[in-house]
Coordinates of C-alpha atoms in Angstrom, one line a residue:
I116 CA 131.9 57.9 128.5
L117 CA 135.0 58.1 130.1
I118 CA 136.7 59.2 126.7
T119 CA 134.2 62.1 126.2
I120 CA 135.0 63.0 130.2
C121 CA 138.8 63.1 129.2
L122 CA 138.1 64.6 125.7
S123 CA 136.1 67.4 127.6
V124 CA 138.2 67.9 130.5
T125 CA 141.0 68.8 127.7
S126 CA 139.0 70.6 126.3
V127 CA 138.4 73.4 129.2
F128 CA 142.2 72.7 130.0
S129 CA 142.9 73.8 126.8
Q130 CA 140.9 77.4 127.2
E131 CA 142.2 80.7 128.2
L132 CA 140.5 80.4 131.7
S133 CA 141.2 83.1 134.6
S134 CA 141.3 80.9 137.5
T135 CA 144.6 79.1 138.3
N136 CA 142.7 77.3 141.7
K137 CA 143.4 73.4 140.1
K138 CA 140.5 72.3 143.0
A139 CA 137.6 75.4 140.7
L140 CA 139.2 74.0 137.7
D141 CA 138.6 70.3 139.0
A142 CA 134.8 71.3 139.3
Y143 CA 134.6 73.8 136.1
A144 CA 135.7 70.8 134.4
K145 CA 133.1 68.2 135.7
G146 CA 130.1 70.8 135.3
V147 CA 131.1 71.6 131.6
V148 CA 130.7 67.2 131.4
A149 CA 127.5 67.5 133.4
N150 CA 126.1 70.0 131.2
Q151 CA 127.1 68.6 127.9
E152 CA 125.2 65.2 129.7
R153 CA 122.1 67.3 130.0
N154 CA 122.6 66.4 133.5
L155 CA 121.5 70.1 134.5
E156 CA 121.6 69.8 138.7
K157 CA 124.9 68.3 138.7
A158 CA 126.5 71.3 136.8
F159 CA 125.0 74.0 138.7
S160 CA 126.4 72.3 141.6
E161 CA 129.9 72.0 140.2
F162 CA 130.2 75.4 138.6
E163 CA 129.0 77.0 141.4
E164 CA 131.9 74.6 143.8
A165 CA 134.2 76.1 141.4
I166 CA 132.9 79.7 142.0
E167 CA 133.1 78.4 146.1
R168 CA 136.6 78.0 145.4
D169 CA 137.9 81.0 143.7
K170 CA 135.5 83.6 143.6
I171 CA 136.7 85.4 140.8
F172 CA 136.7 82.8 138.5
A173 CA 134.6 84.9 135.2
E174 CA 133.9 81.3 133.3
A175 CA 132.4 79.8 135.7
Y176 CA 129.9 82.5 136.7
F177 CA 129.5 82.8 132.9
Q178 CA 128.2 78.8 132.9
L179 CA 125.8 79.7 136.1
G180 CA 124.9 82.6 133.8
K181 CA 124.0 80.5 131.0
L182 CA 122.0 77.3 133.1
Y183 CA 120.1 80.3 134.1
E184 CA 119.4 81.7 131.6
Q185 CA 118.7 78.2 130.1
T186 CA 116.3 77.5 132.3
R187 CA 114.5 80.8 132.2
Q188 CA 115.3 82.0 135.9
F189 CA 116.6 85.2 134.2
S190 CA 117.6 87.7 137.4
Q191 CA 120.2 85.0 138.9
S192 CA 120.9 84.4 134.8
I193 CA 121.7 88.4 134.8
Q194 CA 123.7 88.8 138.2
N195 CA 126.4 85.3 136.7
Y196 CA 126.8 86.7 133.5
E197 CA 127.8 90.7 135.4
K198 CA 130.2 88.9 138.0
A199 CA 131.2 87.6 134.6
Y200 CA 131.8 90.5 133.3
N201 CA 133.1 92.1 136.2
A202 CA 135.5 89.4 137.9
K203 CA 138.7 89.7 136.1
E204 CA 140.1 92.9 134.1
Q205 CA 140.5 90.6 130.6
S206 CA 138.8 87.1 130.6
S207 CA 137.6 84.7 127.7
V208 CA 134.3 85.7 128.8
K209 CA 133.9 89.4 129.3
I210 CA 133.1 90.2 126.0
P211 CA 130.4 87.2 126.0
A212 CA 128.9 88.1 129.2
A213 CA 128.4 91.8 127.9
Q214 CA 127.0 90.3 125.3
Q215 CA 124.2 88.2 126.6
V216 CA 123.9 90.4 130.0
G217 CA 123.1 93.4 127.6
Q218 CA 120.4 91.3 125.7
L219 CA 118.2 90.0 128.9
L220 CA 118.6 93.7 130.9
F221 CA 117.5 94.5 127.3
K222 CA 114.3 92.7 127.6
K223 CA 113.9 93.0 131.5
G224 CA 113.1 97.3 130.3
D225 CA 116.7 98.1 132.0
Y226 CA 117.4 100.0 129.1
Q227 CA 120.2 102.0 131.1
K228 CA 122.3 99.4 132.7
A229 CA 121.9 97.4 128.6
L230 CA 123.1 100.1 126.9
F231 CA 126.6 100.3 128.6
Y232 CA 127.2 96.6 128.0
L233 CA 125.8 96.2 124.4
E234 CA 128.5 100.0 124.1
Q235 CA 131.2 98.0 125.5
A236 CA 131.0 94.7 123.2
F237 CA 130.2 96.3 120.5
P238 CA 133.6 97.2 118.7
T239 CA 134.9 93.8 119.2
L240 CA 132.0 91.9 117.3
S241 CA 132.3 90.6 113.5
P242 CA 130.6 93.0 111.4
N243 CA 127.7 90.5 110.5
I244 CA 127.1 90.5 114.7
Q245 CA 128.0 94.0 114.9
K246 CA 124.5 94.6 112.1
R247 CA 122.1 92.6 115.0
Y248 CA 123.5 95.1 117.9
K249 CA 123.4 98.0 116.1
L250 CA 119.8 98.1 116.5
L251 CA 120.0 97.0 119.6
I252 CA 121.6 99.8 121.1
E253 CA 119.6 102.4 119.0
N254 CA 116.5 100.4 120.5
C255 CA 117.7 100.8 124.5
K256 CA 119.2 105.0 123.1
F257 CA 115.4 105.2 121.7
S258 CA 114.1 103.5 125.2
V259 CA 115.8 105.5 127.5
E260 CA 114.5 108.4 125.9
G261 CA 110.9 107.6 125.7
V262 CA 110.2 106.5 129.2
K263 CA 111.2 109.9 130.0
N264 CA 107.9 111.3 128.3
P265 CA 105.2 108.0 128.8
L266 CA 101.5 108.7 127.6
I267 CA 98.7 108.1 130.2
I268 CA 96.8 104.9 129.2
K269 CA 94.8 103.0 131.7
P270 CA 93.9 99.8 130.4
L271 CA 90.4 98.7 131.6
E272 CA 89.5 94.9 131.2
L273 CA 86.2 94.3 130.3
P274 CA 83.9 92.8 131.8
K275 CA 84.1 89.0 133.3
T276 CA 81.3 88.3 131.1
V277 CA 83.5 89.0 127.5
N278 CA 87.0 87.5 129.5
A279 CA 85.1 84.3 130.4
F280 CA 87.7 81.8 128.7
Y281 CA 91.5 80.8 129.3
S282 CA 92.4 83.4 127.0
Q283 CA 91.0 85.7 124.5
Y284 CA 92.8 88.0 121.9
F285 CA 92.8 89.8 118.7
P286 CA 89.7 91.8 119.3
V287 CA 87.8 94.2 116.2
L288 CA 84.9 95.7 116.4
T289 CA 82.2 97.4 113.6
A290 CA 82.0 100.9 112.6
D291 CA 79.4 101.8 114.8
R292 CA 80.8 100.2 118.0
E293 CA 78.3 97.9 118.5
T294 CA 79.6 94.4 118.4
L295 CA 82.9 92.9 119.3
V296 CA 84.8 89.9 117.1
F297 CA 87.2 87.9 119.3
T298 CA 89.8 84.7 119.3
G299 CA 88.4 82.9 122.3
L300 CA 91.2 80.1 123.3
D301 CA 89.8 76.3 126.0
N302 CA 92.8 75.7 127.6
D303 CA 91.7 71.7 128.5
S304 CA 90.9 71.1 124.2
K305 CA 93.2 73.6 123.1
D306 CA 91.0 74.5 120.8
E307 CA 90.5 78.5 119.7
N308 CA 87.2 80.0 117.8
I309 CA 86.0 82.7 116.8
F310 CA 82.6 84.4 119.7
I311 CA 80.3 88.1 119.1
S312 CA 79.4 90.1 121.7
R313 CA 77.2 93.0 122.1
F314 CA 77.5 96.5 123.1
K315 CA 73.3 96.9 124.8
E316 CA 72.1 99.1 127.6
N317 CA 76.3 100.5 128.1
T318 CA 77.4 97.0 128.2
W319 CA 79.2 93.9 126.7
T320 CA 76.7 90.8 126.4
S321 CA 78.5 87.5 127.1
P322 CA 80.1 86.2 123.9
E323 CA 77.9 83.5 121.8
T324 CA 79.8 81.4 119.1
I325 CA 80.1 83.2 115.6
S326 CA 78.7 80.1 114.0
D327 CA 78.5 76.6 113.9
K328 CA 79.9 76.7 110.0
I329 CA 82.4 79.1 111.0
N330 CA 84.0 76.9 114.6
S331 CA 84.7 73.9 114.0
P332 CA 87.2 71.0 116.4
Q333 CA 90.1 72.6 114.5
N334 CA 91.6 76.5 115.5
E335 CA 89.4 79.5 113.9
G336 CA 90.2 82.8 115.1
T337 CA 92.4 86.2 114.2
A338 CA 89.0 87.6 112.1
S339 CA 88.9 90.7 111.0
I340 CA 85.4 92.2 109.9
S341 CA 83.8 94.6 107.7
A342 CA 82.7 98.2 109.0
D343 CA 79.1 96.9 108.4
G344 CA 79.2 93.5 110.1
R345 CA 78.5 91.7 107.2
M346 CA 81.5 90.2 105.6
L347 CA 84.2 87.9 108.0
V348 CA 87.9 87.4 107.1
F349 CA 89.6 84.6 109.3
T350 CA 92.4 82.0 110.0
S351 CA 91.4 78.2 110.1
C352 CA 94.1 75.4 110.5
N353 CA 94.7 71.7 109.7
N354 CA 91.4 72.4 107.9
K355 CA 90.3 69.8 104.9
K356 CA 90.0 73.2 102.3
G357 CA 93.1 74.4 103.3
I358 CA 96.0 74.9 100.9
G359 CA 98.8 75.4 103.8
S360 CA 98.9 74.6 107.5
C361 CA 96.6 77.8 107.9
D362 CA 94.6 79.4 105.5
L363 CA 92.3 82.4 105.4
F364 CA 88.9 81.7 104.7
I365 CA 85.5 84.3 103.8
S366 CA 82.1 84.1 104.9
Y367 CA 79.4 86.6 104.5
K368 CA 76.3 87.5 106.5
N369 CA 72.6 87.5 105.2
G370 CA 70.5 88.6 107.8
D371 CA 71.7 86.5 111.1
I372 CA 73.5 83.4 109.2
W373 CA 76.4 82.9 108.3
T374 CA 77.8 81.9 105.1
S375 CA 79.8 78.7 105.0
P376 CA 83.4 79.9 104.8
V377 CA 85.1 79.8 101.4
N378 CA 88.8 79.3 101.1
L379 CA 90.1 82.4 99.6
G380 CA 92.0 80.9 97.6
P381 CA 95.7 80.6 95.8
N382 CA 96.0 84.2 95.5
I383 CA 96.3 85.2 98.6
N384 CA 96.8 81.8 100.8
T385 CA 100.2 79.2 99.7
G386 CA 101.5 76.1 100.8
E387 CA 102.2 78.4 104.2
W388 CA 100.9 79.9 106.8
E389 CA 98.5 82.9 106.3
S390 CA 97.0 84.6 109.7
Q391 CA 96.2 87.9 111.3
P392 CA 94.1 89.3 108.2
S393 CA 92.5 92.5 108.2
L394 CA 89.9 93.6 106.3
S395 CA 89.3 97.6 104.7
A396 CA 86.2 99.4 106.2
D397 CA 84.8 98.6 102.7
G398 CA 86.2 95.0 102.4
R399 CA 87.2 95.5 99.3
T400 CA 91.4 95.5 100.6
L401 CA 93.1 92.7 102.6
Y402 CA 96.2 93.2 104.6
F403 CA 97.7 89.7 105.7
V404 CA 100.4 87.9 107.3
S405 CA 102.1 85.0 105.8
D406 CA 105.7 83.3 105.8
R407 CA 106.2 82.4 102.9
R408 CA 109.7 82.0 100.8
G409 CA 110.6 85.5 99.1
G410 CA 109.4 87.7 102.2
Y411 CA 112.0 90.5 103.9
G412 CA 112.1 88.5 107.1
R413 CA 110.2 85.6 109.3
R414 CA 107.2 86.8 108.7
D415 CA 106.0 89.6 106.3
I416 CA 103.1 91.7 105.6
Y417 CA 101.1 91.5 102.2
V418 CA 98.0 93.4 100.6
S419 CA 95.5 91.8 98.8
K420 CA 92.7 94.2 96.4
I421 CA 89.1 92.7 94.4
D422 CA 89.7 94.0 91.0
S423 CA 88.1 95.1 88.6
T424 CA 86.3 91.1 88.2
G425 CA 84.8 91.4 91.7
K426 CA 87.8 88.9 93.0
W427 CA 91.2 89.1 95.0
A428 CA 93.9 89.8 93.4
K429 CA 97.7 88.2 93.3
S430 CA 98.8 89.1 97.0
Q431 CA 101.7 91.6 97.2
N432 CA 104.4 92.3 100.2
L433 CA 104.1 95.1 102.0
G434 CA 108.0 96.2 100.8
N435 CA 110.5 96.9 103.3
I436 CA 109.2 100.3 104.4
I437 CA 106.9 98.2 106.2
N438 CA 108.5 94.7 106.5
T439 CA 112.2 94.1 108.5
Y440 CA 114.3 90.8 108.5
E441 CA 112.7 90.0 112.1
D442 CA 108.9 89.2 112.1
D443 CA 106.5 91.8 110.8
L444 CA 102.7 91.0 112.3
S445 CA 99.1 91.6 113.4
P446 CA 98.4 94.3 110.7
F447 CA 95.7 96.3 111.2
I448 CA 94.6 99.2 109.0
H449 CA 92.3 101.8 110.3
A450 CA 88.2 102.4 108.9
N451 CA 90.1 105.8 107.5
G452 CA 91.7 103.6 104.9
K453 CA 95.0 105.0 104.7
T454 CA 96.5 104.4 108.3
L455 CA 97.9 101.2 109.2
F456 CA 98.8 99.9 112.8
F457 CA 101.2 96.6 112.7
S458 CA 103.6 94.6 115.7
S459 CA 107.6 94.3 114.5
E460 CA 110.8 92.9 116.0
G461 CA 112.5 94.6 113.3
H462 CA 112.0 98.5 113.7
V463 CA 113.7 100.3 116.5
G464 CA 111.7 99.5 119.9
F465 CA 111.4 99.1 123.4
G466 CA 112.0 95.5 123.6
G467 CA 110.2 92.2 121.9
A468 CA 107.3 93.1 119.6
D469 CA 106.5 96.8 119.5
L470 CA 103.0 98.5 117.7
Y471 CA 103.5 101.3 115.1
F472 CA 101.6 102.7 112.6
S473 CA 102.4 104.2 109.2
E474 CA 100.5 106.3 106.8
N475 CA 99.2 105.5 102.8
Q476 CA 100.4 108.3 101.0
K477 CA 100.0 108.5 97.0
D478 CA 100.6 104.4 96.9
S479 CA 103.8 104.2 99.8
W480 CA 104.2 104.2 102.9
T481 CA 106.1 106.9 105.9
K482 CA 108.1 105.1 107.8
P483 CA 106.6 103.8 110.6
E484 CA 106.3 105.4 113.8
N485 CA 106.6 103.7 117.2
L486 CA 102.9 104.4 119.4
G487 CA 105.2 105.2 122.5
Y488 CA 105.7 104.1 125.4
P489 CA 103.6 102.7 127.8
I490 CA 101.5 101.6 124.9
N491 CA 104.7 99.4 123.6
T492 CA 107.3 98.3 127.1
H493 CA 109.8 95.7 126.9
E494 CA 107.8 92.7 126.9
S495 CA 106.2 91.8 123.3
Q496 CA 103.1 93.7 122.2
V497 CA 101.3 92.1 119.2
A498 CA 97.8 93.6 118.2
L499 CA 95.9 96.8 118.4
F500 CA 92.4 97.8 117.3
I501 CA 91.5 101.5 116.9
T502 CA 87.8 102.4 116.7
S503 CA 86.6 104.5 114.0
D504 CA 86.2 107.4 115.4
G505 CA 89.6 106.9 117.2
K506 CA 88.8 107.9 120.6
K507 CA 89.7 103.6 121.5
G508 CA 91.9 101.3 121.5
Y509 CA 91.1 97.2 122.1
Y510 CA 94.0 94.2 122.6
S511 CA 94.9 92.0 124.5
L512 CA 96.5 92.7 127.8
E513 CA 99.0 89.5 129.2
N514 CA 99.7 87.7 132.4
D515 CA 102.4 85.8 133.4
I516 CA 101.8 82.7 135.5
V517 CA 104.5 80.9 137.6
E518 CA 106.6 82.0 134.0
K519 CA 106.0 79.3 131.9
Y520 CA 102.2 79.8 130.9
R521 CA 100.7 83.3 129.4
R522 CA 96.8 83.9 129.7
S523 CA 95.6 87.3 128.4
K524 CA 92.1 89.3 128.3
L525 CA 90.9 92.1 126.9
V526 CA 91.1 95.4 127.6
E527 CA 90.1 99.3 126.8
I528 CA 92.6 102.0 126.7
D529 CA 90.9 105.7 126.2
L530 CA 93.8 106.7 123.5
P531 CA 95.9 109.7 124.2
E532 CA 94.7 113.1 122.0
S533 CA 98.4 113.1 120.9
L534 CA 97.9 109.9 119.3
Q535 CA 94.7 110.6 117.3
A536 CA 96.1 113.8 116.4
K537 CA 98.3 111.8 114.4
F538 CA 95.9 109.7 112.2
K539 CA 92.3 110.8 110.3
R540 CA 89.2 110.4 112.0
T541 CA 86.4 108.7 110.4
S542 CA 82.6 109.6 111.0
Y543 CA 80.1 106.5 110.7
L544 CA 77.0 106.5 108.6
K545 CA 74.3 103.3 109.1
G546 CA 70.5 103.0 109.1
I547 CA 67.5 100.6 107.9
V548 CA 65.7 100.7 104.7
F549 CA 61.9 100.4 104.2
D550 CA 59.3 100.3 101.9
A551 CA 57.1 103.1 102.9
K552 CA 54.0 101.7 103.0
T553 CA 54.0 98.0 104.0
K554 CA 57.1 98.6 106.5
Q555 CA 59.0 95.7 104.9
K556 CA 62.6 96.2 105.1
I557 CA 64.4 95.6 101.2
Q558 CA 67.6 95.4 99.8
A559 CA 67.7 98.9 98.3
D560 CA 71.5 100.5 96.7
I561 CA 73.5 103.5 98.4
E562 CA 75.4 105.7 97.2
L563 CA 77.9 108.2 98.9
I564 CA 78.3 111.6 97.1
A565 CA 80.6 114.0 97.5
L566 CA 79.1 117.3 96.9
K567 CA 82.2 119.3 97.0
N568 CA 83.4 117.4 93.4
N569 CA 80.6 115.9 93.0
E570 CA 82.5 112.0 93.2
L571 CA 81.2 108.7 94.8
Q572 CA 82.8 107.9 97.6
G573 CA 81.2 105.1 99.0
K574 CA 79.1 102.4 97.3
L575 CA 76.7 99.6 99.3
T576 CA 73.5 97.8 99.6
S577 CA 71.0 97.1 102.4
D578 CA 70.9 93.9 103.8
A579 CA 68.1 91.6 102.0
H580 CA 66.4 90.7 105.4
T581 CA 66.8 93.0 107.5
G582 CA 67.2 96.3 105.1
E583 CA 70.7 96.8 107.4
F584 CA 73.4 99.0 106.1
A585 CA 76.7 100.9 107.6
S586 CA 79.4 102.7 105.5
V587 CA 82.8 104.9 107.0
L588 CA 83.1 108.3 105.7
T589 CA 87.0 109.0 105.4
S590 CA 87.2 112.6 104.6
G591 CA 84.7 115.4 106.2
G592 CA 82.5 117.9 103.9
E593 CA 79.3 117.5 102.9
Y594 CA 77.4 114.7 102.0
A595 CA 74.6 113.2 99.7
V596 CA 73.1 109.8 100.2
F597 CA 70.9 108.3 97.3
V598 CA 69.0 105.6 98.2
S599 CA 67.1 104.1 95.2
K600 CA 65.4 100.5 94.0
S601 CA 64.0 99.6 90.9
G602 CA 59.6 100.1 91.5
Y603 CA 60.8 102.9 94.4
F604 CA 61.5 107.1 94.6
F605 CA 64.8 107.6 94.8
K606 CA 65.1 109.3 98.9
S607 CA 68.2 111.5 98.9
L608 CA 69.6 112.9 101.6
N609 CA 73.0 115.2 102.6
F610 CA 74.6 116.2 105.4
D611 CA 77.7 118.2 107.0
F612 CA 80.4 115.7 108.1
S613 CA 82.8 118.7 108.6
Q614 CA 83.0 119.1 112.0
K615 CA 85.4 117.8 114.1
D616 CA 83.1 115.6 116.5
G617 CA 79.4 114.3 116.6
N618 CA 79.3 113.2 112.8
D619 CA 77.8 109.7 113.5
K620 CA 74.3 109.1 111.8
T621 CA 72.0 106.7 112.2
L622 CA 69.6 106.6 109.8
E623 CA 65.7 104.9 108.9
I624 CA 64.9 105.4 105.7
G625 CA 61.1 105.1 104.2
L626 CA 61.4 104.4 99.9
E627 CA 57.9 105.0 98.6
P628 CA 56.7 103.1 95.6
I629 CA 56.1 104.6 92.2
Q630 CA 52.7 105.4 92.1
K631 CA 49.8 108.2 92.0
N632 CA 50.6 110.8 94.3
T633 CA 54.3 109.6 95.3
K634 CA 56.1 112.9 96.2
E635 CA 59.8 112.9 97.3
V636 CA 61.8 116.1 98.1
L637 CA 65.3 116.5 96.5
N638 CA 67.3 117.1 98.9
N639 CA 70.7 117.8 97.1
I640 CA 68.8 120.5 94.8
F641 CA 70.9 124.0 95.6
F642 CA 70.2 127.6 94.8
E643 CA 72.2 130.6 95.6
T644 CA 69.9 133.0 98.0
A645 CA 67.2 134.7 96.6
K646 CA 68.3 133.3 92.7
W647 CA 67.0 130.6 90.5
D648 CA 70.2 129.2 88.6
L649 CA 70.9 125.3 89.9
K650 CA 74.6 124.6 91.6
P651 CA 76.8 122.6 90.7
E652 CA 76.5 120.7 93.5
S653 CA 72.8 119.4 92.1
K654 CA 74.3 117.3 89.4
T655 CA 74.2 114.2 91.1
E656 CA 70.8 114.5 92.0
L657 CA 69.4 115.8 88.8
D658 CA 71.3 113.4 86.8
K659 CA 69.3 110.4 89.4
L660 CA 66.0 112.1 88.7
V661 CA 66.7 111.7 84.8
T662 CA 67.5 108.4 85.1
L663 CA 64.3 107.7 86.9
L664 CA 62.6 109.0 84.6
K665 CA 63.5 107.4 81.8
T666 CA 63.1 104.6 83.4
N667 CA 59.6 105.9 84.1
P668 CA 58.3 107.6 80.8
N669 CA 54.3 107.0 81.4
L670 CA 53.7 108.8 84.6
P671 CA 52.8 112.7 85.1
I672 CA 55.0 114.2 87.7
E673 CA 54.4 118.0 88.9
I674 CA 57.4 119.4 89.7
S675 CA 57.3 122.3 92.8
G676 CA 59.3 125.3 93.9
H677 CA 58.9 125.8 98.0
T678 CA 60.2 129.1 99.9
D679 CA 59.9 129.6 103.8
D680 CA 58.8 132.8 105.3
V681 CA 61.5 135.3 105.0
G682 CA 60.8 138.6 102.3
K683 CA 57.7 139.4 100.3
D684 CA 54.9 137.2 99.5
V685 CA 54.7 137.5 96.0
D686 CA 59.0 136.9 95.6
N687 CA 58.5 134.7 97.5
L688 CA 55.9 132.7 95.8
I689 CA 57.9 134.1 91.8
L690 CA 61.2 132.3 92.8
S691 CA 59.8 129.1 93.7
Q692 CA 58.1 129.4 90.3
K693 CA 61.1 129.6 88.7
R694 CA 62.9 127.1 90.7
A695 CA 60.8 124.7 89.4
K696 CA 61.2 125.5 85.9
S697 CA 64.7 125.5 86.3
V698 CA 64.9 121.9 87.5
V699 CA 62.8 120.6 83.9
E700 CA 65.0 122.5 81.9
Y701 CA 67.6 120.8 83.5
L702 CA 65.6 117.4 82.3
A703 CA 64.6 118.7 79.0
K704 CA 68.4 119.3 78.0
N705 CA 69.3 116.4 78.9
G706 CA 66.5 114.4 77.2
V707 CA 63.2 113.5 79.5
N708 CA 59.9 114.1 77.6
T709 CA 58.6 116.9 79.3
L710 CA 55.1 116.8 78.1
K711 CA 53.8 115.0 81.3
I712 CA 55.6 117.6 83.1
S713 CA 54.1 120.5 84.6
T714 CA 55.4 122.4 87.1
E715 CA 54.5 124.7 90.6
G716 CA 55.5 127.3 92.8
Y717 CA 53.4 127.6 95.9
G718 CA 56.2 130.3 97.6
K719 CA 55.3 130.0 101.8
T720 CA 52.2 128.1 101.2
K721 CA 52.7 124.8 101.9
P722 CA 55.4 124.5 104.4
I723 CA 56.9 121.4 106.2
S724 CA 58.1 123.0 109.3
P725 CA 57.5 125.8 111.1
N726 CA 59.4 128.5 110.4
N727 CA 61.2 129.6 113.9
S728 CA 64.3 128.6 112.9
E729 CA 66.9 129.6 110.4
E730 CA 67.3 124.7 110.4
N731 CA 63.5 124.5 109.9
R732 CA 63.0 127.4 107.3
K733 CA 66.2 125.5 105.3
L734 CA 63.8 122.7 105.3
N735 CA 60.6 124.3 103.4
R736 CA 63.0 125.9 101.0
R737 CA 62.9 122.3 98.8
I738 CA 62.1 121.0 95.2
E739 CA 59.3 118.6 95.5
V740 CA 58.5 115.9 92.8
K741 CA 54.7 114.3 93.1
F742 CA 53.5 111.1 90.9
N743 CA 49.9 112.8 89.7

């Protein structure tokens, strides 16, 4: 010990210290030794004694600054670093003090002062260190301007019934915004589990464990759910079926029951850490975070897609437009499938981890844009979920407790219109499919077709137990919806989603069994006004009819045309007949045996709605198919 003290004292006095006061230098040397021996109380005392002996002892102030920083007393640390900087015009710690205080002030959110100190230190730094400080200076300049134009947000805590745990975080919602999934932490057991809450009667219900098959005594959390709420990807740590420390698992919902989770396998998981998944609305693309080797930073964002065989393809790093040499975290792909929100410490921002977004344009990501102040502050913002309609955001807000413990609660914000305008909103279509005769819920195939180009926009299946389905529509315009099941006449519907608001649809769809006297309106057969030529948008529906009739060739059918009450009765009768014949001609050209197909034109004589509005008249202008 004596040798160590002697060496330390020799080392101290070999430095170019700014004080010549022997008693101050002696106290300083003792403080250095006490600090090396981890006797912090004595170190504090000796450095304070040194300053008492010499009020402008820069190195003593600097050492106190380090001690206060080490013990997380940041306000006192800043004060002492500033005194170290200002104590003498020249000292051995002037530049180190500027470096340290500049970083602390930036972390505190005092951007203008931080910028001053960092710019003082920058010219004297080595090229390797300058790279890091260049980003800090850019952050300060960005933040100084950013706080001048704040967004108007008012975080509203979700009810205490939801915020029932020591901490809750990583909220996600289904497309209809009626189911909330989040991670809850029990502080006593330190166990993380996944919970679910439902929006009923204008409030959120008390959270329930999502499933005993999913939650376990190990940690489960950071879940992502598909738009229809029937596919869940989540993180499980220290799992017996795991490949690394934390892996991604998947579970499917059948009726009200979740299946036993399955590890997503080596194309997604490695021997390292994988977490923070985000599923696309259709459940076919997965973004997540990994600290595996070969990335750009400590933690990077990766992506995998379901291939043509129905399996997850080998995951790929998202690239250096998104990922940086720092941590890049918490990806969230919006329901529009194009806008990626994520958290990063490596892009220009307000300090800590900030939230950014980037757009996927032709398989390339745009330069990430900071979401702005005060969504981002000098504190870290880790995760954000934005609803499919783009109107609300959900995230967890942390609160310090005695500076050592952190708790977080789930909050909701109304997203500022300036942010809403920067990415595409979506609509959802959901419903229940059932047997029109027995009312029994049935599993059926649902196809979404964009009528402007007859392109398939989505394909899904209703739940076999509940008949429920849900999908996100990522573009406006007119859509055809086809619901089909073997043994039933397909149902065709169409909707105009070109409006900016109010596009969400909820349907109850009864499928008619194929039997005598079954009839169905073909809602996606289109004609020009007063004409009988089939419009191109009719092709998808007509092809569906071709398939149905080829599958049931022995059933006689009637195809009938109907009009509204506008115009002369005789003209309407002739028009309805010609339109029905146009349909039969298309069927014949496409290989349907028309010997058992009859046509009839009823004009205005069989309306299904009163002819008292344009909307009702539109319903009456129709083609019907009836099995005789």
